[in-house]
Every structure is written in structure tokens, then in C-alpha cells.
Amino acid sequence: MPGGDGPVIDGLDLPTRIAVAEARAFVDDLARSSVLSGEATIADGLRRRLDAWSARASLTDFDATLIHGDATTTNFVFPTATEVVAIDWERLAPGNPADDRGRLAAEVAAGIRSHGGPAAEADAVVERILASYGAALGSGRIDEPFVERFRFHRASSTLRIARNGWLPSDGPAVARRPGSGTPRVTREEER
């Protein structure tokens, strides 16, 4: 994208171009100054995987619905054991329904693992997220293109979480918005 670190991705809708550019920026950040520093082969492999993913029609072939836009664990409240309330709706917009579910799955899995939970527990919760979405659709089934988009958004969000773990936590961070050369200051809770 102009002003970004990645190539211009022709043929993708704007939300998908932004999602792919953000994922590439997360890899670039990890390669430049953190866990992937000195690991050019891994970083290049991740970039190639993102490019291959972006070439798939399933990434852009979806019916846009209203999505939360920031489906992280901090934006859900559980007033009882069986109820959940989503809060913090300022990013509500039409978008890819797999985006919210992929981000939430990455957040939940990272939370379980960071508190010592096994990968199998995280995988079981992710499966419940997908099953709940299928049940909400009424059919109980989720098509393969949705699952592919879900995997992309989960992977992208996992890269974001990995990048955030290496950012300094003593005050605001400066981040470049993908697709622009303009830095912006983000509050800690937005990362």
C-alpha cells in the first residue's frame, strides 16, 4: 500500500487490503525490533503466507454484516454465568464477520496460554466460538470460506498480540497506521 511496507494488493476490497497490510506491518514490527529480529527466514515465510492468503478468493468473498470491530476480551462483560454483553462499540461498521470471531479467538487463546493453560484448552474454546457462530446462523454449519477467513483474522490478531507483548508499556506508543506515513499515538488499551 502506498506509504506502507508491503506491496500494493490489487483486486482486494478496502477492508481486506487494510487487514492484510496490518498483518504485514505486525510481521515487520516483530522482525525489526522484537521476537523475529534476526529471523529473516521466518519473517519472510510469514510474509509469503500472508501474500498467498490474500490471493485467495475466500478472503474477500463474503457478505458484509455489522461487526463490533474490536472484539477483544476486554470488550465483553459477563453479568451472569449465562449472559454476555458487548461494550465499547465505537468501531461498529459493516465488515467481515470472520474478523470479530478471529480476533476474539486469538485473544482468548492468548489469555489461556499466558495464564498457563494448555493449548488443548485454548483450541476447545476456539471450537466453541465457531460452533456458537454456526448455531447463531441457524444452520449449525459454517462454510469453508468463512473458516479460511476466520483463520486469517485469528493469525493476524495473534501476530498483533505477539507484537504488543514486545512494545514498551510505560506510556503511549507511537504506531504507524498501515497505508499511511502518519504516525499516531495509541493509548495502552487500544493495542
Coordinates of C-alpha atoms in Angstrom, one line a residue:
M1 CA 0.0 0.0 0.0
P2 CA 1.3 3.5 -0.6
G3 CA 3.4 4.6 2.3
G4 CA 3.3 1.1 3.8
D5 CA 5.9 -1.7 4.0
G6 CA 4.1 -4.2 1.8
P7 CA 3.2 -4.4 -1.9
V8 CA 0.0 -2.8 -3.3
I9 CA -2.5 -5.6 -3.3
D10 CA -4.7 -5.3 -6.4
G11 CA -8.1 -6.8 -6.5
L12 CA -8.9 -6.8 -2.8
D13 CA -11.6 -4.8 -1.2
L14 CA -10.5 -2.0 1.1
P15 CA -11.2 -3.8 4.4
T16 CA -9.3 -6.8 3.2
R17 CA -6.4 -4.7 1.9
I18 CA -6.2 -3.0 5.3
A19 CA -6.3 -6.3 7.2
V20 CA -3.5 -7.8 5.0
A21 CA -1.4 -4.6 5.3
E22 CA -1.9 -4.6 9.1
A23 CA -0.8 -8.2 9.3
R24 CA 2.3 -7.5 7.2
A25 CA 3.0 -4.5 9.5
F26 CA 2.8 -6.7 12.6
V27 CA 5.4 -9.1 11.0
D28 CA 7.6 -6.1 10.0
D29 CA 7.4 -4.8 13.6
L30 CA 8.3 -8.2 15.0
A31 CA 11.2 -8.6 12.6
R32 CA 12.5 -5.1 13.1
S33 CA 12.6 -4.9 16.9
S34 CA 11.5 -7.9 18.7
V35 CA 11.0 -11.7 18.7
L36 CA 11.7 -12.1 15.0
S37 CA 14.8 -9.8 15.0
G38 CA 17.5 -11.8 13.2
E39 CA 15.0 -14.4 12.0
A40 CA 14.7 -13.2 8.4
T41 CA 13.7 -16.6 7.1
I42 CA 10.7 -16.9 9.5
A43 CA 9.6 -13.3 8.8
D44 CA 9.9 -13.8 5.0
G45 CA 7.9 -17.0 5.4
L46 CA 5.2 -15.2 7.3
R47 CA 5.0 -12.5 4.6
R48 CA 4.8 -15.1 1.8
R49 CA 2.0 -16.9 3.7
L50 CA 0.1 -13.6 4.1
D51 CA 0.6 -12.9 0.3
A52 CA -0.7 -16.4 -0.5
W53 CA -3.7 -15.9 1.8
S54 CA -4.5 -12.6 0.2
A55 CA -4.6 -14.2 -3.2
R56 CA -7.5 -16.5 -2.2
A57 CA -11.0 -15.5 -3.3
S58 CA -12.3 -16.8 0.0
L59 CA -10.7 -13.9 1.8
T60 CA -12.8 -11.3 0.0
D61 CA -16.0 -13.3 -0.9
F62 CA -18.3 -12.6 2.0
D63 CA -21.5 -10.7 2.7
A64 CA -20.6 -7.7 4.9
T65 CA -22.5 -7.5 8.2
L66 CA -22.3 -5.1 11.1
I67 CA -19.3 -6.1 13.2
H68 CA -18.0 -4.9 16.6
G69 CA -14.6 -4.0 15.1
D70 CA -12.7 -4.5 18.4
A71 CA -13.8 -7.9 19.6
T72 CA -11.2 -8.4 22.4
T73 CA -11.8 -10.0 25.8
T74 CA -11.8 -6.6 27.5
N75 CA -14.9 -5.6 25.5
F76 CA -17.2 -8.2 26.9
V77 CA -18.9 -8.2 30.3
F78 CA -20.5 -11.3 31.9
P79 CA -23.3 -10.1 34.2
T80 CA -24.2 -13.8 35.0
A81 CA -22.8 -17.2 34.1
T82 CA -25.0 -17.4 31.1
E83 CA -25.1 -13.9 29.8
V84 CA -22.6 -11.8 27.8
V85 CA -22.8 -8.1 26.9
A86 CA -20.5 -6.5 24.3
I87 CA -19.4 -3.0 25.2
D88 CA -17.2 -0.3 23.5
W89 CA -19.0 -0.1 20.2
E90 CA -17.2 2.9 18.6
R91 CA -15.7 0.8 15.8
L92 CA -19.0 -0.7 14.8
A93 CA -19.1 -0.9 11.0
P94 CA -20.0 -3.1 8.1
G95 CA -17.3 -5.7 7.7
N96 CA -16.2 -9.3 7.5
P97 CA -18.0 -11.4 10.2
A98 CA -14.9 -13.6 10.5
D99 CA -12.9 -10.6 11.6
D100 CA -14.5 -10.3 15.1
R101 CA -14.5 -14.1 15.6
G102 CA -10.9 -14.5 14.6
R103 CA -9.8 -11.6 16.8
L104 CA -11.7 -12.9 19.8
A105 CA -10.4 -16.4 19.2
A106 CA -6.8 -15.1 19.2
E107 CA -7.4 -13.1 22.3
V108 CA -9.0 -16.0 24.2
A109 CA -6.3 -18.4 23.2
A110 CA -3.5 -16.0 24.1
G111 CA -5.2 -15.4 27.5
I112 CA -5.5 -19.1 28.3
R113 CA -1.9 -19.7 27.3
S114 CA -0.5 -16.7 29.1
H115 CA -2.1 -18.0 32.3
G116 CA -0.5 -21.4 32.0
G117 CA -3.4 -23.1 30.3
P118 CA -2.7 -25.9 27.8
A119 CA -3.1 -25.4 24.0
A120 CA -5.8 -28.1 24.0
E121 CA -7.9 -25.9 26.3
A122 CA -7.4 -22.9 24.0
D123 CA -8.3 -25.0 21.0
A124 CA -11.5 -26.2 22.7
V125 CA -12.6 -22.6 23.4
V126 CA -11.9 -21.6 19.8
E127 CA -14.0 -24.5 18.6
R128 CA -16.8 -23.3 20.9
I129 CA -16.6 -19.8 19.4
L130 CA -17.0 -21.3 15.9
A131 CA -19.8 -23.7 17.0
S132 CA -21.7 -20.8 18.7
Y133 CA -21.5 -18.8 15.5
G134 CA -22.8 -21.7 13.4
A135 CA -25.7 -22.2 15.9
A136 CA -26.5 -18.5 15.7
L137 CA -26.7 -18.8 11.9
G138 CA -29.4 -21.4 12.4
S139 CA -27.8 -24.0 10.1
G140 CA -25.3 -25.1 12.7
R141 CA -22.8 -25.3 9.8
I142 CA -20.1 -22.9 8.8
D143 CA -18.8 -22.9 5.3
E144 CA -15.1 -23.5 4.4
P145 CA -14.6 -19.9 3.0
F146 CA -15.7 -18.5 6.4
V147 CA -13.3 -20.8 8.2
E148 CA -10.5 -19.7 6.0
R149 CA -11.2 -16.0 6.7
F150 CA -11.5 -16.8 10.4
R151 CA -8.1 -18.5 10.3
F152 CA -6.6 -15.4 8.6
H153 CA -8.1 -13.0 11.1
R154 CA -7.0 -15.2 14.0
A155 CA -3.5 -15.4 12.7
S156 CA -3.3 -11.7 12.1
S157 CA -4.6 -11.0 15.6
T158 CA -2.1 -13.5 17.0
L159 CA 0.7 -11.5 15.3
R160 CA -0.7 -8.3 16.8
I161 CA -0.8 -9.9 20.3
A162 CA 2.8 -11.1 19.8
R163 CA 3.9 -7.6 18.7
N164 CA 2.1 -6.0 21.6
G165 CA 3.9 -8.2 24.0
W166 CA 7.2 -6.6 22.9
L167 CA 6.1 -3.0 23.0
P168 CA 7.1 -0.8 25.9
S169 CA 4.3 -0.5 28.5
D170 CA 5.5 2.8 30.1
G171 CA 3.1 5.2 28.4
P172 CA 1.7 5.8 24.9
A173 CA 3.3 4.1 22.0
V174 CA 3.7 5.6 18.5
A175 CA 2.5 3.4 15.8
R176 CA 2.2 3.9 12.0
R177 CA -1.2 3.3 10.6
P178 CA -0.8 0.8 7.7
G179 CA -1.2 2.6 4.4
S180 CA -0.1 6.0 5.7
G181 CA 3.2 7.5 6.6
T182 CA 1.5 9.3 9.5
P183 CA 2.3 8.1 13.0
R184 CA -0.5 8.1 15.6
V185 CA -0.3 7.8 19.3
T186 CA -2.3 5.0 20.8
R187 CA -3.4 4.5 24.3
E188 CA -2.3 1.4 26.0
E189 CA -5.7 -0.3 25.9
E190 CA -6.0 0.2 22.2
R191 CA -3.1 -2.0 21.4

